[in-house]
Tab-separated table of C-alpha atoms and ligand atoms in Angstrom:
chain	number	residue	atom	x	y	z
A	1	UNK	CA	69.669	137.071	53.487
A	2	UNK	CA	66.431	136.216	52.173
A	3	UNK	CA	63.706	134.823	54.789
A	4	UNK	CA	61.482	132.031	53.663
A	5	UNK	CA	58.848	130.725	55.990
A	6	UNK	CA	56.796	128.835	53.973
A	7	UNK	CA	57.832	125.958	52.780
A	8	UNK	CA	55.586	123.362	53.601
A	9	UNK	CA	52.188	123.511	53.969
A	10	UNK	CA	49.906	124.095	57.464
A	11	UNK	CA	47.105	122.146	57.787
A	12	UNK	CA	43.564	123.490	58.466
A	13	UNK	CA	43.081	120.978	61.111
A	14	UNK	CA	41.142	118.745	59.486
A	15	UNK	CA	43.991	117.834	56.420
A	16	UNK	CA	45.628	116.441	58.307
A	17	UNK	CA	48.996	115.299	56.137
A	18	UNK	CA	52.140	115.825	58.596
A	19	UNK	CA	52.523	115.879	61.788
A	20	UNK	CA	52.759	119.509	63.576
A	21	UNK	CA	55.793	119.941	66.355
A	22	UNK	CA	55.697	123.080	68.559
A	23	UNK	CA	58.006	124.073	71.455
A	24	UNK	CA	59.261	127.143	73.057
A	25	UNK	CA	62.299	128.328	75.281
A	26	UNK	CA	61.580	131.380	77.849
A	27	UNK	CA	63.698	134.361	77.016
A	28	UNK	CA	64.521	134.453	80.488
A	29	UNK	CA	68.176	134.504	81.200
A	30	UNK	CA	70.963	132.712	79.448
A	31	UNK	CA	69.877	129.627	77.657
A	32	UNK	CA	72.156	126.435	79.396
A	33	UNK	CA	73.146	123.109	77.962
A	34	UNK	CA	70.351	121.841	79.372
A	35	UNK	CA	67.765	123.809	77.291
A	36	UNK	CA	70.107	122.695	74.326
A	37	UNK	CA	70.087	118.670	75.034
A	38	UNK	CA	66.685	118.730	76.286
A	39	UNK	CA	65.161	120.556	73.773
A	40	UNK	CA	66.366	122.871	70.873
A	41	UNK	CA	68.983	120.131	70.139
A	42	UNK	CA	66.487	117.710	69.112
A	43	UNK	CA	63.951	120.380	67.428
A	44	UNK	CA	66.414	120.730	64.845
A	45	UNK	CA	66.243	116.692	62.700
A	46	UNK	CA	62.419	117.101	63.548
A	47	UNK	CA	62.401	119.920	60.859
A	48	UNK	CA	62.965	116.645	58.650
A	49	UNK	CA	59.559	114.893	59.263
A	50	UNK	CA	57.225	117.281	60.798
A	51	UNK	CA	55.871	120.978	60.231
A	52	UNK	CA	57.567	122.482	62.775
A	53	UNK	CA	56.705	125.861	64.866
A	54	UNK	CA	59.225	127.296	67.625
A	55	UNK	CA	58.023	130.418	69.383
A	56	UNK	CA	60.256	132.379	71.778
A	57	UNK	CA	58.003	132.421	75.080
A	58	UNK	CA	58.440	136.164	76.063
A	59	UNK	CA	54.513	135.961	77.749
A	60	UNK	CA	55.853	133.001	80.070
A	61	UNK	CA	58.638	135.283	81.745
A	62	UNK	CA	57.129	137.954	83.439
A	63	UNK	CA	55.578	135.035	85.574
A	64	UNK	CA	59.018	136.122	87.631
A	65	UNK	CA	60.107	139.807	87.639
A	66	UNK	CA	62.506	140.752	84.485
A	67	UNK	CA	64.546	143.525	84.037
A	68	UNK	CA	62.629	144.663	80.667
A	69	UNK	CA	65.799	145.776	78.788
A	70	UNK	CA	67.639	142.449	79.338
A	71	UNK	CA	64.400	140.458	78.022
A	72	UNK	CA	63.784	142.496	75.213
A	73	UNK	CA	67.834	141.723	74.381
A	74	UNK	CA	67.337	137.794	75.493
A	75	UNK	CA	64.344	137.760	73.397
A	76	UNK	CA	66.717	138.477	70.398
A	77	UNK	CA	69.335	136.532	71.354
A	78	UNK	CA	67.029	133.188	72.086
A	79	UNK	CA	65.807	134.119	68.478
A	80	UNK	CA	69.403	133.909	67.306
A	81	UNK	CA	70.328	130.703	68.951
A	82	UNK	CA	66.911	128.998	67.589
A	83	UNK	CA	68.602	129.630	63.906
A	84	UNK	CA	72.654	129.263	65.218
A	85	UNK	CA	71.221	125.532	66.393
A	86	UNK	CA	70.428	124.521	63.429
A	87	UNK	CA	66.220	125.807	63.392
A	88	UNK	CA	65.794	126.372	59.104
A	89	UNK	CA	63.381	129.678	59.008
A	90	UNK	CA	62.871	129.081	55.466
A	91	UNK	CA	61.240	125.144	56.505
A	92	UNK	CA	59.963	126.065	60.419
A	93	UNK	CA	57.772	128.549	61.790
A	94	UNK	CA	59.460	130.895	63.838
A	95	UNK	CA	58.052	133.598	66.000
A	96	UNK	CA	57.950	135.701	68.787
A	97	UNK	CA	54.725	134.644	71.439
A	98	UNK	CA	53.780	138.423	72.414
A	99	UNK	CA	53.547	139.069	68.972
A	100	UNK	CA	50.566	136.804	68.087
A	101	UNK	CA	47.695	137.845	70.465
A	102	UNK	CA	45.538	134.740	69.942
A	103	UNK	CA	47.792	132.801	72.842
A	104	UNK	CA	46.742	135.549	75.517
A	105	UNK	CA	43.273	135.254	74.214
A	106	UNK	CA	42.861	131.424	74.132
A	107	UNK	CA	44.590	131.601	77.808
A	108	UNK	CA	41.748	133.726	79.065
A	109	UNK	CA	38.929	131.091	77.542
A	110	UNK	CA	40.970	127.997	78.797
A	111	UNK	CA	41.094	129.571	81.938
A	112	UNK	CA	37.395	128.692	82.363
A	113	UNK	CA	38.453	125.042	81.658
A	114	UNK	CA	41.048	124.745	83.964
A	115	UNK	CA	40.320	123.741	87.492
A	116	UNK	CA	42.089	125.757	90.348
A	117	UNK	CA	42.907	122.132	92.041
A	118	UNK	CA	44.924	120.743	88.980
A	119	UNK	CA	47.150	123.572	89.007
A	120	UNK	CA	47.566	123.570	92.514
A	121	UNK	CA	49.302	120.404	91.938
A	122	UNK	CA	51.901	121.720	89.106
A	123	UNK	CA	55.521	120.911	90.479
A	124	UNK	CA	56.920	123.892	89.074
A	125	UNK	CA	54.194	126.301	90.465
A	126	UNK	CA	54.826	124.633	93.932
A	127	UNK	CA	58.865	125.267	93.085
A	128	UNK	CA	58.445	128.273	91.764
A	129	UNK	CA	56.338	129.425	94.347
A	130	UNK	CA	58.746	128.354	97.162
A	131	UNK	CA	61.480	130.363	94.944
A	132	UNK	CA	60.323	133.817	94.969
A	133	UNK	CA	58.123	133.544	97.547
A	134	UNK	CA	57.484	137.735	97.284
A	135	UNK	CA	55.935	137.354	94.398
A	136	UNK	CA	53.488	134.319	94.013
A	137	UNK	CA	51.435	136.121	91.354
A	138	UNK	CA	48.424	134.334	89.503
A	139	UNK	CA	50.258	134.148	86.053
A	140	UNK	CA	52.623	131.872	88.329
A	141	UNK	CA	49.801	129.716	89.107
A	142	UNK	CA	47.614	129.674	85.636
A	143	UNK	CA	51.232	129.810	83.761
A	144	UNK	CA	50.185	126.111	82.192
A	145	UNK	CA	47.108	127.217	80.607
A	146	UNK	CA	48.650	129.696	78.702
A	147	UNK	CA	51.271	127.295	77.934
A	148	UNK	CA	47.915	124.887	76.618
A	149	UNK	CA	47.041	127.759	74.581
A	150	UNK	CA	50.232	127.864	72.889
A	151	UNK	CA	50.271	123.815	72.121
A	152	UNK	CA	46.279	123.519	71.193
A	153	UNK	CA	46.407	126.688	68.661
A	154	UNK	CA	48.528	125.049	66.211
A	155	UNK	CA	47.231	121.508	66.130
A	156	UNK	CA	50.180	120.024	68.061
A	157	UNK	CA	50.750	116.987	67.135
A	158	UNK	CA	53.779	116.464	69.211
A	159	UNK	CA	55.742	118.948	71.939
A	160	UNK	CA	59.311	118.108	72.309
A	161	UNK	CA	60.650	119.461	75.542
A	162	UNK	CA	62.854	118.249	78.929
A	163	UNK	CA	61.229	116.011	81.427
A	164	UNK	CA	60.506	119.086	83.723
A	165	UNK	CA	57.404	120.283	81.176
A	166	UNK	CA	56.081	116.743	80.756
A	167	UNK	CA	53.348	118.182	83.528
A	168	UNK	CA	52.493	120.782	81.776
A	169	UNK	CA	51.949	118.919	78.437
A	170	UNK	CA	49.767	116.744	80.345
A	171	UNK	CA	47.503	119.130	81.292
A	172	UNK	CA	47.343	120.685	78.248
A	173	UNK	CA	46.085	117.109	76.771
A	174	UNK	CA	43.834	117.442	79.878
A	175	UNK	CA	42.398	120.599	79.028
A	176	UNK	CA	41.720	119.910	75.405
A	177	UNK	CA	39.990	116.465	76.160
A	178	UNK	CA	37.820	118.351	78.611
A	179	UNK	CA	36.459	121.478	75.965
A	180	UNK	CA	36.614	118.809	73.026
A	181	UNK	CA	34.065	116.795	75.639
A	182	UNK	CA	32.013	119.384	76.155
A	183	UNK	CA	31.922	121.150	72.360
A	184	UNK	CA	33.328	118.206	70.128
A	185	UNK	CA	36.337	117.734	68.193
A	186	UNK	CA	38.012	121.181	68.412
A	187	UNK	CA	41.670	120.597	69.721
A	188	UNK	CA	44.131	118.196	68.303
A	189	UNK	CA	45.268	115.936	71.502
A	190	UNK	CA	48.914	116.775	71.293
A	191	UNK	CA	52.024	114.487	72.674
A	192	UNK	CA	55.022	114.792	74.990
A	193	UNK	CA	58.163	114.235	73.209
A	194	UNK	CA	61.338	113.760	75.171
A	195	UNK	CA	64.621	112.284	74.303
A	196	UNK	CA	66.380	110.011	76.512
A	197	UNK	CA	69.681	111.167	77.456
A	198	UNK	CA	68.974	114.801	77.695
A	199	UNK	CA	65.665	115.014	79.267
A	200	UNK	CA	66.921	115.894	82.135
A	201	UNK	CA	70.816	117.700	82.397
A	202	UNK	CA	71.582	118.492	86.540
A	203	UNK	CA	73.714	121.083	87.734
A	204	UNK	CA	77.387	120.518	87.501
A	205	UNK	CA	77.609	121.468	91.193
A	206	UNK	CA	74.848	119.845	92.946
A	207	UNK	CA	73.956	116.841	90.604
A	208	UNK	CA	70.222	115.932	92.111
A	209	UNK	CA	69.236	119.316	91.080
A	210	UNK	CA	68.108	120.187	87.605
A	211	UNK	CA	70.657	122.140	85.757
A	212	UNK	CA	68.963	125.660	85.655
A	213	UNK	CA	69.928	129.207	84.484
A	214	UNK	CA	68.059	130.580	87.860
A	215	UNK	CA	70.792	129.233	89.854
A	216	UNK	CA	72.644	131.469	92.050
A	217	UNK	CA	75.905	129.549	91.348
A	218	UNK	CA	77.666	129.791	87.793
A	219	UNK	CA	80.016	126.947	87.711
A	220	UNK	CA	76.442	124.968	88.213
A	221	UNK	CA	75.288	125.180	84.309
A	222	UNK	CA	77.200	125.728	81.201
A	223	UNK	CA	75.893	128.575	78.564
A	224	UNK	CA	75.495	128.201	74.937
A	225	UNK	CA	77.455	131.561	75.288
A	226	UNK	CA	80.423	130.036	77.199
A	227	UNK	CA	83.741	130.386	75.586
A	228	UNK	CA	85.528	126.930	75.319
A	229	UNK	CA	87.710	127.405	78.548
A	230	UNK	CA	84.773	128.477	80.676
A	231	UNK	CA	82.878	125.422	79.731
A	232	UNK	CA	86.155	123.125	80.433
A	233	UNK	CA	87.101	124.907	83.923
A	234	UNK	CA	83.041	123.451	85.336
A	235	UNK	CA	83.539	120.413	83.941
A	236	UNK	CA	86.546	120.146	85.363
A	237	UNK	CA	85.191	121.700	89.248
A	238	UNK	CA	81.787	119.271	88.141
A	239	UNK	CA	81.184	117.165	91.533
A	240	UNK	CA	81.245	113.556	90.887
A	241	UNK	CA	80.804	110.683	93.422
A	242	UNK	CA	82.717	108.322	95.646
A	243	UNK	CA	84.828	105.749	94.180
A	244	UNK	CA	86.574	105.991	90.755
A	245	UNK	CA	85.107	103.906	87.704
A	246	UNK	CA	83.157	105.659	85.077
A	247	UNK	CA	80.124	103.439	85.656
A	248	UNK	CA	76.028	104.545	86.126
A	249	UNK	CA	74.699	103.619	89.448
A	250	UNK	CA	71.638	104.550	91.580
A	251	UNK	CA	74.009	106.201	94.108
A	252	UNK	CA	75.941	107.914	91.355
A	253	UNK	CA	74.120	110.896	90.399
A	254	UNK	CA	77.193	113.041	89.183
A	255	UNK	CA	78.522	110.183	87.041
A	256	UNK	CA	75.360	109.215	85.433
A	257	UNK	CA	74.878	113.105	84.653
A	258	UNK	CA	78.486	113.316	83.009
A	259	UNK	CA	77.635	109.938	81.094
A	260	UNK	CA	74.272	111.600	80.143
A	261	UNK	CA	75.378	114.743	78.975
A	262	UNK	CA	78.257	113.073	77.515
A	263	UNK	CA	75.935	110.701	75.505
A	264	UNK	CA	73.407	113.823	74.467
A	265	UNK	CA	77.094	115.381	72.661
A	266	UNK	CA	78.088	112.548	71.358
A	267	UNK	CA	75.673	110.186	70.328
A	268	UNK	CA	76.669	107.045	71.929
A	269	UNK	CA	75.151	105.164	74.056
A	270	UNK	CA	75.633	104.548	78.040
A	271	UNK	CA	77.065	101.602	77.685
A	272	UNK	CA	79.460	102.319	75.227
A	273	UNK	CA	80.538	105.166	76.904
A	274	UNK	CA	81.078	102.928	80.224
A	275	UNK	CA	83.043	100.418	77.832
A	276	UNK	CA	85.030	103.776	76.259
A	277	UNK	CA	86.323	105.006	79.886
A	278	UNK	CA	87.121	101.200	81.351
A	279	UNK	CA	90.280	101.672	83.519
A	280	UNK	CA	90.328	105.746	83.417
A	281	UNK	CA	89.735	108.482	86.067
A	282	UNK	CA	87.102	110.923	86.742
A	283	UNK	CA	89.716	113.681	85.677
A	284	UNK	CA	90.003	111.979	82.323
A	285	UNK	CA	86.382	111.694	81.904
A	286	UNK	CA	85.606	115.322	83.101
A	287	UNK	CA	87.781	116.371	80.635
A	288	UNK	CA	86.031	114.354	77.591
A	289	UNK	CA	82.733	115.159	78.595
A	290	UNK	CA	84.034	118.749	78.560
A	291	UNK	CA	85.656	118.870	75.035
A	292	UNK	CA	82.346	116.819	73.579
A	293	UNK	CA	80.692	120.359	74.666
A	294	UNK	CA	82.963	122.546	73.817
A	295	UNK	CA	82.796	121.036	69.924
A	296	UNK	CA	79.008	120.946	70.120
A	297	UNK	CA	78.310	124.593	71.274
A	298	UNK	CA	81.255	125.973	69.494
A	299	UNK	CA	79.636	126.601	66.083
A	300	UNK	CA	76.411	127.655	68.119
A	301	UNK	CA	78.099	130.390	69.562
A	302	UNK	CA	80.006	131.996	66.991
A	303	UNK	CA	76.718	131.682	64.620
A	304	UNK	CA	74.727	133.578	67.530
A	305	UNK	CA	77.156	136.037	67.324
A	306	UNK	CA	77.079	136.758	63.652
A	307	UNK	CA	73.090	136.564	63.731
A	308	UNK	CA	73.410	139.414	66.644
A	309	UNK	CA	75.400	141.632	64.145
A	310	UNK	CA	72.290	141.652	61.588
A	311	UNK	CA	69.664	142.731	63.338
A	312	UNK	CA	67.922	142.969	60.511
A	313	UNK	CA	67.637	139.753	59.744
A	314	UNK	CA	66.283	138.850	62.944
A	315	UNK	CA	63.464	141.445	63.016
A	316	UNK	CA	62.515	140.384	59.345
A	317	UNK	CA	61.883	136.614	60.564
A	318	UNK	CA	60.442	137.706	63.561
A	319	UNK	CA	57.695	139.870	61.670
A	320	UNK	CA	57.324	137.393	58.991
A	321	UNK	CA	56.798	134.235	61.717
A	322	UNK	CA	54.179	136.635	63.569
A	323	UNK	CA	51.886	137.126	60.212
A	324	UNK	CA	51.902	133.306	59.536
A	325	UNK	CA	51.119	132.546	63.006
A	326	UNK	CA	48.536	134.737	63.339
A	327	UNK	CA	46.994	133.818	60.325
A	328	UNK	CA	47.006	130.209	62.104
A	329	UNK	CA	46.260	130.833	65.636
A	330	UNK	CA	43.267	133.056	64.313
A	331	UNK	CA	41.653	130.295	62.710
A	332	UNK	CA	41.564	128.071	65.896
A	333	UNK	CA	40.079	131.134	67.881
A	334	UNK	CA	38.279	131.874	65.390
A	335	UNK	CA	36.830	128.213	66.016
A	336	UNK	CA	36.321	128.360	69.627
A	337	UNK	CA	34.389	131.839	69.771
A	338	UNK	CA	32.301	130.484	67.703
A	339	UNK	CA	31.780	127.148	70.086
A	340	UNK	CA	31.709	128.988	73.120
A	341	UNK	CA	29.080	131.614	72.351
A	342	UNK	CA	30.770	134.914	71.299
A	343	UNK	CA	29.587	136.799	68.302
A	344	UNK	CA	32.654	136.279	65.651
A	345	UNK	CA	35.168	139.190	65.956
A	346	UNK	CA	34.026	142.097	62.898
A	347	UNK	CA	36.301	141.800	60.587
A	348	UNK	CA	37.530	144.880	58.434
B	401	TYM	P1	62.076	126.548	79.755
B	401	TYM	O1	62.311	127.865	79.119
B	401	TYM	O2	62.243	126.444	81.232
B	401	TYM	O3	62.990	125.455	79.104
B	401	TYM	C1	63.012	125.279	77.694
B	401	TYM	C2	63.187	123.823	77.340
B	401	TYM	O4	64.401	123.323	77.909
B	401	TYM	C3	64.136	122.164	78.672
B	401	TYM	N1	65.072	122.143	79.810
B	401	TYM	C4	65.822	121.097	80.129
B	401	TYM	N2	65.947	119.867	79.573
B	401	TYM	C5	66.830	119.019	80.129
B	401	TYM	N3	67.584	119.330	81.218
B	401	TYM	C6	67.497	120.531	81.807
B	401	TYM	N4	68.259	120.831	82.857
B	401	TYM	C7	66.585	121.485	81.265
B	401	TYM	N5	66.245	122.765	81.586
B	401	TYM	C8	65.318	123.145	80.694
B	401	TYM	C9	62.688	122.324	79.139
B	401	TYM	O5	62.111	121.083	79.474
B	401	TYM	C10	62.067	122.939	77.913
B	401	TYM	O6	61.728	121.968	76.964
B	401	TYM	N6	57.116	126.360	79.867
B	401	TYM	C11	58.264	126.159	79.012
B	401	TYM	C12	58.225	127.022	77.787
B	401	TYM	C13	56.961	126.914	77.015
B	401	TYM	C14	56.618	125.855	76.134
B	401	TYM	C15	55.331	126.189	75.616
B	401	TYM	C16	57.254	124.680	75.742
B	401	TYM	C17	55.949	127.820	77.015
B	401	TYM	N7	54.951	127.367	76.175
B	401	TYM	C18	54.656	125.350	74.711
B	401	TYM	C19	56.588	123.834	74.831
B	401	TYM	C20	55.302	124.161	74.342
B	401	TYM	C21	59.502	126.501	79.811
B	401	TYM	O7	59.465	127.248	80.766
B	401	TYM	O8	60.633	125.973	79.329
């Protein structure tokens, strides 16, 4: 197979033709239907309009102890799914993050930007923090400014991701507006993207939680790597909600998460779906959403599984994505050495 990654042009920022996308899954664990609705589902019809970049965020994960041959395998595998999903390496950049040592780099000078009271007040540091309370280590806390770095290096234009990162886009826009105030117009001021209906999937077995591969119990999220009957038995076990009509409501959180994941598979729209299901059960419903799943991960899996068998492949995409990113990421740090007050980096 021949890898392609440069189809459309990059902007130095200042040609600004089309509009640059970047997002990024952590490698991890499993990715769940959640990462899949919220986010890599909708990176792939953005590779339409925009110049898009996806990185695989292996930096991100050792925020929370990994075992390091299961992330050097889920690092692979997220790389897999990225393409099995639908993501084109011969029209987006793809890459891995450790690869492309600008992000650490940038992290370190944004550091100096960041104050220790707005990341005191990142939800998923206070979460995370609560979570594995043994090991509240400062890449938990300072975890958004390297996640700035990664956003402000290429330009971003626009971050698609689930409602949960929303935050940290924020601050990243935060961040840039306060260096660009202080050295001029250096960082593009980049945009939260998130869809409707997935933005935010919730566990199958506790429905006001977010649906999450951390969780202890499995019937709780579905896996892109779920054969069909696994995915139908949770659906089926999902917990719904007193009464019986297939109808959103503000005390309905399992119903209005099967209608939403339902409508993320399918396309349609709540109320269609409502008008769809008008005088059937839960059981019934369970079952639909569950099929709508099945058909939508189906050729995901099997096309991660091929991708697995050519390693090859993989690692060629990988290296190529890392030597176009670079080339990218260096100019923007390249940019701010140079504002800050370092001596430019000798070149050979
Ligand atoms: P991560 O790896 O936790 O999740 C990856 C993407 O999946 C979305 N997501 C969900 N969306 C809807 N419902 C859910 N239950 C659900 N669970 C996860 C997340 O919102 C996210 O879009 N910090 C990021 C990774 C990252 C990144 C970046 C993203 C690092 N640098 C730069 C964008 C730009 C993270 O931990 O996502």
């Amino acid at each position: 197979m021949e890898v392609q990654q440069t189809a459309a042009p990059i902007r130095g920022a200042e040609e600004a033709k089309q509009k640059i996308v970047f997002s990024g899954v952590q490698p991890s664990g499993k990715l769940t239907l959640g990462n899949y609705l919220g986010a890599i589902g909708n990176w792939v019809g953005m590779q339409q309009d925009y110049r898009c970049i996806f990185s695989v965020m292996n930096l991100h994960s050792i925020t929370v102890r990994q075992d390091p041959a299961a992330l050097r395998r889920q690092t692979l595998e997220v790389l897999a799914q990225y393409i099995a999903c639908g993501i084109d390496p011969a029209k987006s950049l793809l890459f891995i993050q450790g690869h492309v040592s600008a992000h650490a780099e940038l992290a370190w000078i944004l550091n100096c930007y960041t104050m220790f009271g707005e990341l005191s007040r990142m939800t998923q540091f206070k979460d995370k923090s609560k979570q594995h309370a043994d090991n509240v280590n400062a890449g938990l806390f300072t975890y958004p400014v390297l996640m700035a770095a990664d956003i402000l290096l290429y330009h971003t234009d626009l971050v698609p991701v689930g409602q949960d990162q929303k935050q940290h886009v924020e601050i990243a826009r935060d961040i840039a507006e306060r260096f660009n105030g202080v050295y001029g117009d250096v960082f593009t001021i980049p945009e939260p993207m998130i869809v409707r209906s997935g933005a935010k999937i919730m566990s199958l077995a506790d429905p006001t939680k977010k649906m999450s591969k951390s969780d202890p119990n499995q019937n709780a999220y579905v896996l892109l790597t779920d054969k069909p009957e696994d995915i139908l038995r949770k659906f089926k076990r999902a917990v719904t909600d007193s009464g019986s009509e297939i109808r959103r409501g503000e005390d309905k959180p399992g119903v209005n998460n099967l209608i939403n994941i339902y409508c993320a598979a399918t396309g349609s729209t709540p109320e269609q779906v409502e008008q769809q299901f008008v005088g059937k059960g839960y059981g019934d419903f369970k079952m639909a959403v569950g099929e709508a799943v099945v058909e939508v991960l189906r050729p995901v899996r099997e096309k991660t599984e091929d991708l697995l068998k050519n390693k090859d492949y993989l690692e060629q995409v990988y290296t190529e994505g890392a030597f176009q990113a670079a080339r990218l990421a260096d100019r923007t740090l390249e940019k701010v050495y140079k504002k800050v007050g370092f001596l430019a980096k000798p070149k050979r």
